[in-house]
Amino acid sequence: MAVRAQINDSHPTLAPQWNIDRIVADLRYSRGRPRHHGGRAVFEMPSREALLDIVNGFFAVLFPTHFGLPDLTDEGVDYFVGHRLDATLWSLLEQVKRELKLPHPRMERNDSEEAHRAFDITHEFASRLPRIRAVLEKDIQAAYDGDPAATSLEEVRFCYPGVTAITYHRLAHELYLLGMPLLARIIAEIAHSATGIDIHPGAEIGESFFIDHGTGLVVGETTIIGRRVRLYQAVTLGAKSFPVSESGTAVKGVARHPIVEDEVVIYAGATVLGRVTIGRGSIIGGNVWITRDVPPGSIITQAQ
């Protein structure tokens, strides 16, 4: 405002000229041709803000006395859960519809088919919520049992970034399995921003999973993690390499990340790359670099 006032004071007849029409035209050109689906341009992308509200809604549904209303009674809790679940599912349905409207190279649907498909996906996701909650209770218990600093389950549920991240992940993973990779990835990136923990929604993670501290942890798309696994901050479960097509682009859908079997502990800064297997009950020390299979029951540390 100060710059504009100064210009107008010095030159009363001069107004700034931004050449808006030219810039808008150049931006249109840089965007390329509009995306179309069924003969119409697609402008309504899924909303990150809406998905954040949706995830908060599911947090409240899964744990109403913690993330719902502060004064819920035993009699009122089911009413609250039912009302919040209904509202949240309607919001999710809209975001599912938006992803389904995006063009797919091998799929053509009309509006009626999209509407039915969106309802089926949302309905199936809702039916999985009780199982998601049951698994999360085991994750929370694992965090409490695995951290001597934890004073209560409530502290773990409210304060541990690893619990927040795995809650987001278990919701996102179900959407990923239901054919909603964009919605799932947006939710995963919301979790990444909130916790510093980067878990691809395609990763398969067993129950009683505990991330201690967690900042900088990375888990790739095709990672498979067994039950009762514990990971620390800055662990990477990543890809060593991946096949490339004749055009030079990465080939999609190839298993390229580690398999971590049951009851493995991987300490801070360890890097495990490629489709290698960390055998059951192994302990991987801090800052170790692994690109080969590790037999069950191994203890791997840096050379002393």
PDB file of C-alpha atoms in Angstrom:
ATOM      1  CA  MET A   1       0.000   0.000   0.000  1.00  0.00           C
ATOM      2  CA  ALA A   2       2.863   2.394   0.783  1.00  0.00           C
ATOM      3  CA  VAL A   3       4.444   1.828  -2.632  1.00  0.00           C
ATOM      4  CA  ARG A   4       1.135   2.423  -4.423  1.00  0.00           C
ATOM      5  CA  ALA A   5       0.491   5.607  -2.465  1.00  0.00           C
ATOM      6  CA  GLN A   6       3.963   6.905  -3.247  1.00  0.00           C
ATOM      7  CA  ILE A   7       3.452   6.271  -6.976  1.00  0.00           C
ATOM      8  CA  ASN A   8       0.087   7.995  -6.990  1.00  0.00           C
ATOM      9  CA  ASP A   9       1.411  10.978  -5.006  1.00  0.00           C
ATOM     10  CA  SER A  10       4.313  11.486  -7.424  1.00  0.00           C
ATOM     11  CA  HIS A  11       2.250  10.865 -10.564  1.00  0.00           C
ATOM     12  CA  PRO A  12      -1.453  11.481  -9.872  1.00  0.00           C
ATOM     13  CA  THR A  13      -2.459  10.256 -13.327  1.00  0.00           C
ATOM     14  CA  LEU A  14      -0.248   7.152 -13.261  1.00  0.00           C
ATOM     15  CA  ALA A  15      -1.739   3.862 -12.060  1.00  0.00           C
ATOM     16  CA  PRO A  16       0.430   0.714 -11.848  1.00  0.00           C
ATOM     17  CA  GLN A  17       0.078  -1.533 -14.873  1.00  0.00           C
ATOM     18  CA  TRP A  18       0.744  -5.203 -14.104  1.00  0.00           C
ATOM     19  CA  ASN A  19      -0.039  -6.475 -17.602  1.00  0.00           C
ATOM     20  CA  ILE A  20      -2.506  -8.904 -16.001  1.00  0.00           C
ATOM     21  CA  ASP A  21      -4.045 -10.110 -19.276  1.00  0.00           C
ATOM     22  CA  ARG A  22      -0.684 -11.205 -20.631  1.00  0.00           C
ATOM     23  CA  ILE A  23       0.340 -12.958 -17.408  1.00  0.00           C
ATOM     24  CA  VAL A  24      -2.988 -14.803 -17.202  1.00  0.00           C
ATOM     25  CA  ALA A  25      -2.647 -15.897 -20.829  1.00  0.00           C
ATOM     26  CA  ASP A  26       0.897 -17.123 -20.236  1.00  0.00           C
ATOM     27  CA  LEU A  27      -0.226 -19.039 -17.137  1.00  0.00           C
ATOM     28  CA  ARG A  28      -3.034 -20.634 -19.161  1.00  0.00           C
ATOM     29  CA  TYR A  29      -0.520 -21.714 -21.777  1.00  0.00           C
ATOM     30  CA  SER A  30       1.813 -23.183 -19.141  1.00  0.00           C
ATOM     31  CA  ARG A  31      -1.041 -25.251 -17.718  1.00  0.00           C
ATOM     32  CA  GLY A  32      -1.578 -26.915 -21.060  1.00  0.00           C
ATOM     33  CA  ARG A  33      -4.899 -28.231 -22.268  1.00  0.00           C
ATOM     34  CA  PRO A  34      -7.566 -28.607 -19.564  1.00  0.00           C
ATOM     35  CA  ARG A  35      -8.180 -32.104 -18.269  1.00  0.00           C
ATOM     36  CA  HIS A  36     -11.489 -33.537 -19.446  1.00  0.00           C
ATOM     37  CA  HIS A  37     -13.610 -36.426 -18.281  1.00  0.00           C
ATOM     38  CA  GLY A  38     -16.829 -37.391 -19.985  1.00  0.00           C
ATOM     39  CA  GLY A  39     -16.723 -34.305 -22.191  1.00  0.00           C
ATOM     40  CA  ARG A  40     -16.322 -31.794 -19.366  1.00  0.00           C
ATOM     41  CA  ALA A  41     -13.334 -30.006 -17.866  1.00  0.00           C
ATOM     42  CA  VAL A  42     -12.290 -31.182 -14.396  1.00  0.00           C
ATOM     43  CA  PHE A  43     -11.741 -28.384 -11.900  1.00  0.00           C
ATOM     44  CA  GLU A  44     -12.893 -29.804  -8.565  1.00  0.00           C
ATOM     45  CA  MET A  45      -9.844 -31.485  -7.122  1.00  0.00           C
ATOM     46  CA  PRO A  46      -9.936 -33.212  -3.727  1.00  0.00           C
ATOM     47  CA  SER A  47      -9.472 -30.695  -0.924  1.00  0.00           C
ATOM     48  CA  ARG A  48      -6.628 -30.970   1.570  1.00  0.00           C
ATOM     49  CA  GLU A  49      -8.557 -28.788   4.030  1.00  0.00           C
ATOM     50  CA  ALA A  50     -11.659 -30.960   3.748  1.00  0.00           C
ATOM     51  CA  LEU A  51      -9.605 -34.130   4.243  1.00  0.00           C
ATOM     52  CA  LEU A  52      -8.011 -32.663   7.369  1.00  0.00           C
ATOM     53  CA  ASP A  53     -11.501 -32.044   8.773  1.00  0.00           C
ATOM     54  CA  ILE A  54     -12.513 -35.565   7.731  1.00  0.00           C
ATOM     55  CA  VAL A  55      -9.562 -37.150   9.512  1.00  0.00           C
ATOM     56  CA  ASN A  56     -10.296 -35.071  12.618  1.00  0.00           C
ATOM     57  CA  GLY A  57     -13.845 -36.384  12.400  1.00  0.00           C
ATOM     58  CA  PHE A  58     -12.621 -39.970  12.309  1.00  0.00           C
ATOM     59  CA  PHE A  59     -10.295 -39.296  15.262  1.00  0.00           C
ATOM     60  CA  ALA A  60     -13.387 -38.150  17.196  1.00  0.00           C
ATOM     61  CA  VAL A  61     -15.396 -41.190  16.071  1.00  0.00           C
ATOM     62  CA  LEU A  62     -12.641 -43.642  16.971  1.00  0.00           C
ATOM     63  CA  PHE A  63     -11.774 -41.994  20.307  1.00  0.00           C
ATOM     64  CA  PRO A  64     -14.792 -39.844  21.260  1.00  0.00           C
ATOM     65  CA  THR A  65     -13.828 -39.260  24.891  1.00  0.00           C
ATOM     66  CA  HIS A  66     -10.371 -38.065  23.826  1.00  0.00           C
ATOM     67  CA  PHE A  67     -10.913 -36.211  20.544  1.00  0.00           C
ATOM     68  CA  GLY A  68     -14.676 -35.684  20.624  1.00  0.00           C
ATOM     69  CA  LEU A  69     -16.510 -33.499  23.131  1.00  0.00           C
ATOM     70  CA  PRO A  70     -15.062 -32.967  26.618  1.00  0.00           C
ATOM     71  CA  ASP A  71     -18.328 -33.576  28.518  1.00  0.00           C
ATOM     72  CA  LEU A  72     -19.695 -36.730  26.927  1.00  0.00           C
ATOM     73  CA  THR A  73     -21.679 -39.019  29.211  1.00  0.00           C
ATOM     74  CA  ASP A  74     -21.985 -42.785  28.886  1.00  0.00           C
ATOM     75  CA  GLU A  75     -25.475 -42.266  27.528  1.00  0.00           C
ATOM     76  CA  GLY A  76     -24.504 -39.530  25.094  1.00  0.00           C
ATOM     77  CA  VAL A  77     -21.331 -40.974  23.602  1.00  0.00           C
ATOM     78  CA  ASP A  78     -23.092 -43.230  21.090  1.00  0.00           C
ATOM     79  CA  TYR A  79     -25.302 -40.350  19.941  1.00  0.00           C
ATOM     80  CA  PHE A  80     -22.231 -38.193  19.417  1.00  0.00           C
ATOM     81  CA  VAL A  81     -20.390 -40.950  17.525  1.00  0.00           C
ATOM     82  CA  GLY A  82     -23.371 -41.615  15.276  1.00  0.00           C
ATOM     83  CA  HIS A  83     -23.905 -37.944  14.452  1.00  0.00           C
ATOM     84  CA  ARG A  84     -20.214 -37.209  13.839  1.00  0.00           C
ATOM     85  CA  LEU A  85     -19.754 -40.393  11.811  1.00  0.00           C
ATOM     86  CA  ASP A  86     -22.692 -39.561   9.554  1.00  0.00           C
ATOM     87  CA  ALA A  87     -21.439 -36.026   8.906  1.00  0.00           C
ATOM     88  CA  THR A  88     -17.876 -37.200   8.307  1.00  0.00           C
ATOM     89  CA  LEU A  89     -18.908 -39.929   5.885  1.00  0.00           C
ATOM     90  CA  TRP A  90     -20.940 -37.480   3.808  1.00  0.00           C
ATOM     91  CA  SER A  91     -17.866 -35.252   3.610  1.00  0.00           C
ATOM     92  CA  LEU A  92     -15.689 -38.211   2.644  1.00  0.00           C
ATOM     93  CA  LEU A  93     -18.208 -39.223  -0.018  1.00  0.00           C
ATOM     94  CA  GLU A  94     -17.769 -35.846  -1.705  1.00  0.00           C
ATOM     95  CA  GLN A  95     -13.977 -36.229  -1.768  1.00  0.00           C
ATOM     96  CA  VAL A  96     -14.278 -39.772  -3.142  1.00  0.00           C
ATOM     97  CA  LYS A  97     -16.506 -38.437  -5.918  1.00  0.00           C
ATOM     98  CA  ARG A  98     -13.878 -35.843  -6.765  1.00  0.00           C
ATOM     99  CA  GLU A  99     -11.126 -38.417  -7.100  1.00  0.00           C
ATOM    100  CA  LEU A 100     -13.325 -40.639  -9.224  1.00  0.00           C
ATOM    101  CA  LYS A 101     -13.919 -37.740 -11.624  1.00  0.00           C
ATOM    102  CA  LEU A 102     -10.219 -37.496 -12.359  1.00  0.00           C
ATOM    103  CA  PRO A 103      -9.332 -39.083 -15.713  1.00  0.00           C
ATOM    104  CA  HIS A 104      -8.001 -42.618 -15.696  1.00  0.00           C
ATOM    105  CA  PRO A 105      -6.295 -44.019 -18.812  1.00  0.00           C
ATOM    106  CA  ARG A 106      -8.050 -47.397 -18.572  1.00  0.00           C
ATOM    107  CA  MET A 107     -11.394 -46.418 -17.109  1.00  0.00           C
ATOM    108  CA  GLU A 108     -14.487 -44.737 -18.516  1.00  0.00           C
ATOM    109  CA  ARG A 109     -17.521 -44.138 -16.294  1.00  0.00           C
ATOM    110  CA  ASN A 110     -20.632 -42.044 -16.502  1.00  0.00           C
ATOM    111  CA  ASP A 111     -22.023 -39.873 -13.698  1.00  0.00           C
ATOM    112  CA  SER A 112     -24.407 -42.577 -12.467  1.00  0.00           C
ATOM    113  CA  GLU A 113     -21.654 -45.191 -12.246  1.00  0.00           C
ATOM    114  CA  GLU A 114     -19.369 -42.732 -10.444  1.00  0.00           C
ATOM    115  CA  ALA A 115     -22.056 -41.949  -7.867  1.00  0.00           C
ATOM    116  CA  HIS A 116     -22.685 -45.632  -7.122  1.00  0.00           C
ATOM    117  CA  ARG A 117     -18.986 -46.395  -6.977  1.00  0.00           C
ATOM    118  CA  ALA A 118     -18.337 -43.473  -4.621  1.00  0.00           C
ATOM    119  CA  PHE A 119     -21.074 -44.672  -2.276  1.00  0.00           C
ATOM    120  CA  ASP A 120     -19.771 -48.248  -2.320  1.00  0.00           C
ATOM    121  CA  ILE A 121     -16.231 -47.113  -1.486  1.00  0.00           C
ATOM    122  CA  THR A 122     -17.385 -44.865   1.350  1.00  0.00           C
ATOM    123  CA  HIS A 123     -19.728 -47.526   2.718  1.00  0.00           C
ATOM    124  CA  GLU A 124     -16.978 -50.147   2.684  1.00  0.00           C
ATOM    125  CA  PHE A 125     -14.523 -47.777   4.342  1.00  0.00           C
ATOM    126  CA  ALA A 126     -17.031 -47.084   7.117  1.00  0.00           C
ATOM    127  CA  SER A 127     -17.503 -50.812   7.721  1.00  0.00           C
ATOM    128  CA  ARG A 128     -13.765 -51.152   8.372  1.00  0.00           C
ATOM    129  CA  LEU A 129     -13.612 -48.533  11.137  1.00  0.00           C
ATOM    130  CA  PRO A 130     -14.233 -50.959  14.057  1.00  0.00           C
ATOM    131  CA  ARG A 131     -11.319 -53.120  12.888  1.00  0.00           C
ATOM    132  CA  ILE A 132      -9.106 -50.060  12.476  1.00  0.00           C
ATOM    133  CA  ARG A 133      -9.910 -48.986  16.018  1.00  0.00           C
ATOM    134  CA  ALA A 134      -9.144 -52.429  17.442  1.00  0.00           C
ATOM    135  CA  VAL A 135      -5.717 -52.446  15.776  1.00  0.00           C
ATOM    136  CA  LEU A 136      -4.987 -48.891  16.956  1.00  0.00           C
ATOM    137  CA  GLU A 137      -5.669 -49.922  20.553  1.00  0.00           C
ATOM    138  CA  LYS A 138      -2.916 -52.523  20.166  1.00  0.00           C
ATOM    139  CA  ASP A 139      -0.581 -49.889  18.702  1.00  0.00           C
ATOM    140  CA  ILE A 140      -1.255 -47.597  21.658  1.00  0.00           C
ATOM    141  CA  GLN A 141      -0.665 -50.409  24.131  1.00  0.00           C
ATOM    142  CA  ALA A 142       2.602 -51.294  22.353  1.00  0.00           C
ATOM    143  CA  ALA A 143       3.784 -47.696  22.677  1.00  0.00           C
ATOM    144  CA  TYR A 144       2.953 -47.648  26.372  1.00  0.00           C
ATOM    145  CA  ASP A 145       4.632 -51.011  27.015  1.00  0.00           C
ATOM    146  CA  GLY A 146       7.676 -50.111  24.933  1.00  0.00           C
ATOM    147  CA  ASP A 147       8.492 -46.713  26.417  1.00  0.00           C
ATOM    148  CA  PRO A 148       9.498 -46.486  30.104  1.00  0.00           C
ATOM    149  CA  ALA A 149       8.838 -42.734  29.956  1.00  0.00           C
ATOM    150  CA  ALA A 150       5.137 -43.267  29.229  1.00  0.00           C
ATOM    151  CA  THR A 151       3.054 -42.568  32.334  1.00  0.00           C
ATOM    152  CA  SER A 152      -0.375 -43.560  30.983  1.00  0.00           C
ATOM    153  CA  LEU A 153      -2.247 -44.725  27.918  1.00  0.00           C
ATOM    154  CA  GLU A 154      -3.838 -41.275  27.755  1.00  0.00           C
ATOM    155  CA  GLU A 155      -0.412 -39.643  27.478  1.00  0.00           C
ATOM    156  CA  VAL A 156       0.472 -42.015  24.655  1.00  0.00           C
ATOM    157  CA  ARG A 157      -2.811 -41.406  22.837  1.00  0.00           C
ATOM    158  CA  PHE A 158      -2.646 -37.615  23.108  1.00  0.00           C
ATOM    159  CA  CYS A 159       1.058 -36.846  22.904  1.00  0.00           C
ATOM    160  CA  TYR A 160       3.011 -39.448  20.932  1.00  0.00           C
ATOM    161  CA  PRO A 161       3.621 -38.425  17.308  1.00  0.00           C
ATOM    162  CA  GLY A 162       4.097 -42.066  16.357  1.00  0.00           C
ATOM    163  CA  VAL A 163       0.559 -42.860  17.503  1.00  0.00           C
ATOM    164  CA  THR A 164      -0.793 -39.883  15.573  1.00  0.00           C
ATOM    165  CA  ALA A 165       1.096 -40.978  12.466  1.00  0.00           C
ATOM    166  CA  ILE A 166      -0.047 -44.600  12.609  1.00  0.00           C
ATOM    167  CA  THR A 167      -3.660 -43.474  13.150  1.00  0.00           C
ATOM    168  CA  TYR A 168      -3.487 -41.386   9.996  1.00  0.00           C
ATOM    169  CA  HIS A 169      -1.784 -44.255   8.203  1.00  0.00           C
ATOM    170  CA  ARG A 170      -4.332 -46.900   9.096  1.00  0.00           C
ATOM    171  CA  LEU A 171      -7.108 -44.650   7.770  1.00  0.00           C
ATOM    172  CA  ALA A 172      -5.143 -43.739   4.633  1.00  0.00           C
ATOM    173  CA  HIS A 173      -4.141 -47.352   3.968  1.00  0.00           C
ATOM    174  CA  GLU A 174      -7.770 -48.482   3.780  1.00  0.00           C
ATOM    175  CA  LEU A 175      -8.531 -45.742   1.259  1.00  0.00           C
ATOM    176  CA  TYR A 176      -5.461 -46.825  -0.714  1.00  0.00           C
ATOM    177  CA  LEU A 177      -6.726 -50.417  -0.768  1.00  0.00           C
ATOM    178  CA  LEU A 178     -10.145 -49.182  -1.900  1.00  0.00           C
ATOM    179  CA  GLY A 179      -8.658 -47.520  -4.968  1.00  0.00           C
ATOM    180  CA  MET A 180      -8.355 -43.956  -3.653  1.00  0.00           C
ATOM    181  CA  PRO A 181      -4.577 -43.374  -3.913  1.00  0.00           C
ATOM    182  CA  LEU A 182      -4.795 -39.571  -4.142  1.00  0.00           C
ATOM    183  CA  LEU A 183      -6.991 -39.158  -1.069  1.00  0.00           C
ATOM    184  CA  ALA A 184      -4.764 -41.612   0.782  1.00  0.00           C
ATOM    185  CA  ARG A 185      -1.601 -39.768  -0.197  1.00  0.00           C
ATOM    186  CA  ILE A 186      -3.010 -36.378   0.822  1.00  0.00           C
ATOM    187  CA  ILE A 187      -3.856 -37.787   4.258  1.00  0.00           C
ATOM    188  CA  ALA A 188      -0.371 -39.279   4.518  1.00  0.00           C
ATOM    189  CA  GLU A 189       1.174 -35.904   3.698  1.00  0.00           C
ATOM    190  CA  ILE A 190      -0.999 -34.200   6.322  1.00  0.00           C
ATOM    191  CA  ALA A 191       0.421 -36.676   8.835  1.00  0.00           C
ATOM    192  CA  HIS A 192       3.941 -36.064   7.524  1.00  0.00           C
ATOM    193  CA  SER A 193       3.537 -32.309   8.022  1.00  0.00           C
ATOM    194  CA  ALA A 194       2.114 -32.771  11.520  1.00  0.00           C
ATOM    195  CA  THR A 195       4.582 -35.367  12.846  1.00  0.00           C
ATOM    196  CA  GLY A 196       7.699 -35.437  10.659  1.00  0.00           C
ATOM    197  CA  ILE A 197       6.932 -39.119   9.981  1.00  0.00           C
ATOM    198  CA  ASP A 198       6.585 -40.096   6.310  1.00  0.00           C
ATOM    199  CA  ILE A 199       4.665 -43.343   5.756  1.00  0.00           C
ATOM    200  CA  HIS A 200       3.373 -44.079   2.278  1.00  0.00           C
ATOM    201  CA  PRO A 201      -0.269 -45.200   2.464  1.00  0.00           C
ATOM    202  CA  GLY A 202       0.547 -48.335   0.471  1.00  0.00           C
ATOM    203  CA  ALA A 203       2.805 -49.733   3.195  1.00  0.00           C
ATOM    204  CA  GLU A 204       1.418 -52.808   5.006  1.00  0.00           C
ATOM    205  CA  ILE A 205       1.922 -52.548   8.774  1.00  0.00           C
ATOM    206  CA  GLY A 206       0.983 -55.216  11.302  1.00  0.00           C
ATOM    207  CA  GLU A 207      -0.565 -54.679  14.717  1.00  0.00           C
ATOM    208  CA  SER A 208       1.219 -53.534  17.886  1.00  0.00           C
ATOM    209  CA  PHE A 209       3.429 -51.195  15.860  1.00  0.00           C
ATOM    210  CA  PHE A 210       5.462 -48.637  17.812  1.00  0.00           C
ATOM    211  CA  ILE A 211       7.343 -45.621  16.458  1.00  0.00           C
ATOM    212  CA  ASP A 212       9.488 -44.087  19.206  1.00  0.00           C
ATOM    213  CA  HIS A 213      10.158 -40.341  18.684  1.00  0.00           C
ATOM    214  CA  GLY A 214       9.838 -40.762  14.924  1.00  0.00           C
ATOM    215  CA  THR A 215      11.085 -37.522  13.378  1.00  0.00           C
ATOM    216  CA  GLY A 216      12.587 -38.194   9.962  1.00  0.00           C
ATOM    217  CA  LEU A 217      11.288 -41.766   9.699  1.00  0.00           C
ATOM    218  CA  VAL A 218      10.487 -42.868   6.125  1.00  0.00           C
ATOM    219  CA  VAL A 219       8.523 -45.969   5.101  1.00  0.00           C
ATOM    220  CA  GLY A 220       8.139 -46.654   1.366  1.00  0.00           C
ATOM    221  CA  GLU A 221       5.082 -47.737  -0.578  1.00  0.00           C
ATOM    222  CA  THR A 222       5.721 -51.476  -0.909  1.00  0.00           C
ATOM    223  CA  THR A 223       7.156 -51.990   2.577  1.00  0.00           C
ATOM    224  CA  ILE A 224       5.690 -54.881   4.577  1.00  0.00           C
ATOM    225  CA  ILE A 225       6.031 -54.685   8.365  1.00  0.00           C
ATOM    226  CA  GLY A 226       5.014 -57.521  10.648  1.00  0.00           C
ATOM    227  CA  ARG A 227       3.592 -57.507  14.164  1.00  0.00           C
ATOM    228  CA  ARG A 228       5.191 -56.031  17.277  1.00  0.00           C
ATOM    229  CA  VAL A 229       7.820 -54.069  15.323  1.00  0.00           C
ATOM    230  CA  ARG A 230       9.519 -51.013  16.849  1.00  0.00           C
ATOM    231  CA  LEU A 231      11.169 -48.265  14.817  1.00  0.00           C
ATOM    232  CA  TYR A 232      13.062 -45.209  16.022  1.00  0.00           C
ATOM    233  CA  GLN A 233      13.610 -41.763  14.552  1.00  0.00           C
ATOM    234  CA  ALA A 234      15.340 -41.259  11.174  1.00  0.00           C
ATOM    235  CA  VAL A 235      14.933 -44.900  10.122  1.00  0.00           C
ATOM    236  CA  THR A 236      14.545 -45.318   6.357  1.00  0.00           C
ATOM    237  CA  LEU A 237      12.817 -48.309   4.800  1.00  0.00           C
ATOM    238  CA  GLY A 238      13.415 -47.344   1.203  1.00  0.00           C
ATOM    239  CA  ALA A 239      14.133 -48.483  -2.336  1.00  0.00           C
ATOM    240  CA  LYS A 240      17.659 -49.252  -3.471  1.00  0.00           C
ATOM    241  CA  SER A 241      16.806 -49.101  -7.161  1.00  0.00           C
ATOM    242  CA  PHE A 242      13.834 -49.564  -9.468  1.00  0.00           C
ATOM    243  CA  PRO A 243      13.301 -50.665 -13.068  1.00  0.00           C
ATOM    244  CA  VAL A 244      13.031 -47.983 -15.724  1.00  0.00           C
ATOM    245  CA  SER A 245      10.923 -48.154 -18.895  1.00  0.00           C
ATOM    246  CA  GLU A 246      12.254 -47.539 -22.401  1.00  0.00           C
ATOM    247  CA  SER A 247      11.135 -43.922 -22.098  1.00  0.00           C
ATOM    248  CA  GLY A 248      13.241 -43.476 -18.967  1.00  0.00           C
ATOM    249  CA  THR A 249      10.375 -43.310 -16.456  1.00  0.00           C
ATOM    250  CA  ALA A 250      10.091 -45.480 -13.349  1.00  0.00           C
ATOM    251  CA  VAL A 251       8.041 -48.669 -13.728  1.00  0.00           C
ATOM    252  CA  LYS A 252       5.122 -48.529 -11.314  1.00  0.00           C
ATOM    253  CA  GLY A 253       3.881 -51.240  -8.979  1.00  0.00           C
ATOM    254  CA  VAL A 254       7.154 -53.109  -8.453  1.00  0.00           C
ATOM    255  CA  ALA A 255       7.947 -54.391  -4.951  1.00  0.00           C
ATOM    256  CA  ARG A 256      11.078 -52.438  -4.100  1.00  0.00           C
ATOM    257  CA  HIS A 257      10.995 -51.803  -0.335  1.00  0.00           C
ATOM    258  CA  PRO A 258      11.964 -54.010   2.647  1.00  0.00           C
ATOM    259  CA  ILE A 259      10.049 -56.746   4.411  1.00  0.00           C
ATOM    260  CA  VAL A 260      10.397 -56.426   8.197  1.00  0.00           C
ATOM    261  CA  GLU A 261       9.237 -59.554   9.991  1.00  0.00           C
ATOM    262  CA  ASP A 262       7.631 -59.801  13.444  1.00  0.00           C
ATOM    263  CA  GLU A 263       9.295 -58.483  16.610  1.00  0.00           C
ATOM    264  CA  VAL A 264      12.095 -56.568  14.884  1.00  0.00           C
ATOM    265  CA  VAL A 265      13.647 -53.467  16.462  1.00  0.00           C
ATOM    266  CA  ILE A 266      15.391 -50.913  14.217  1.00  0.00           C
ATOM    267  CA  TYR A 267      17.252 -48.144  16.018  1.00  0.00           C
ATOM    268  CA  ALA A 268      17.737 -44.500  15.077  1.00  0.00           C
ATOM    269  CA  GLY A 269      19.294 -43.611  11.747  1.00  0.00           C
ATOM    270  CA  ALA A 270      19.355 -47.116  10.284  1.00  0.00           C
ATOM    271  CA  THR A 271      18.792 -47.377   6.523  1.00  0.00           C
ATOM    272  CA  VAL A 272      17.347 -50.506   4.919  1.00  0.00           C
ATOM    273  CA  LEU A 273      17.112 -50.405   1.130  1.00  0.00           C
ATOM    274  CA  GLY A 274      15.601 -52.688  -1.485  1.00  0.00           C
ATOM    275  CA  ARG A 275      13.406 -55.779  -1.344  1.00  0.00           C
ATOM    276  CA  VAL A 276      15.382 -57.347   1.470  1.00  0.00           C
ATOM    277  CA  THR A 277      14.009 -59.222   4.467  1.00  0.00           C
ATOM    278  CA  ILE A 278      14.850 -58.407   8.076  1.00  0.00           C
ATOM    279  CA  GLY A 279      14.251 -61.725   9.824  1.00  0.00           C
ATOM    280  CA  ARG A 280      11.991 -62.169  12.815  1.00  0.00           C
ATOM    281  CA  GLY A 281      13.321 -61.000  16.154  1.00  0.00           C
ATOM    282  CA  SER A 282      16.351 -59.188  14.718  1.00  0.00           C
ATOM    283  CA  ILE A 283      17.835 -56.041  16.222  1.00  0.00           C
ATOM    284  CA  ILE A 284      19.263 -53.448  13.836  1.00  0.00           C
ATOM    285  CA  GLY A 285      21.587 -50.952  15.482  1.00  0.00           C
ATOM    286  CA  GLY A 286      21.703 -47.203  14.885  1.00  0.00           C
ATOM    287  CA  ASN A 287      23.125 -45.753  11.648  1.00  0.00           C
ATOM    288  CA  VAL A 288      23.520 -49.176  10.034  1.00  0.00           C
ATOM    289  CA  TRP A 289      23.210 -49.443   6.221  1.00  0.00           C
ATOM    290  CA  ILE A 290      21.557 -52.673   5.020  1.00  0.00           C
ATOM    291  CA  THR A 291      21.026 -53.837   1.441  1.00  0.00           C
ATOM    292  CA  ARG A 292      20.988 -57.630   2.005  1.00  0.00           C
ATOM    293  CA  ASP A 293      18.717 -60.067   3.834  1.00  0.00           C
ATOM    294  CA  VAL A 294      19.201 -60.385   7.583  1.00  0.00           C
ATOM    295  CA  PRO A 295      18.562 -63.851   9.089  1.00  0.00           C
ATOM    296  CA  PRO A 296      16.059 -64.201  11.948  1.00  0.00           C
ATOM    297  CA  GLY A 297      17.405 -63.403  15.401  1.00  0.00           C
ATOM    298  CA  SER A 298      20.361 -61.354  14.119  1.00  0.00           C
ATOM    299  CA  ILE A 299      21.963 -58.408  15.894  1.00  0.00           C
ATOM    300  CA  ILE A 300      23.469 -55.968  13.386  1.00  0.00           C
ATOM    301  CA  THR A 301      25.623 -53.087  14.577  1.00  0.00           C
ATOM    302  CA  GLN A 302      28.359 -50.903  13.223  1.00  0.00           C
ATOM    303  CA  ALA A 303      31.887 -52.324  13.400  1.00  0.00           C
ATOM    304  CA  GLN A 304      33.510 -51.507  16.700  1.00  0.00           C
TER     305      GLN A 304
END
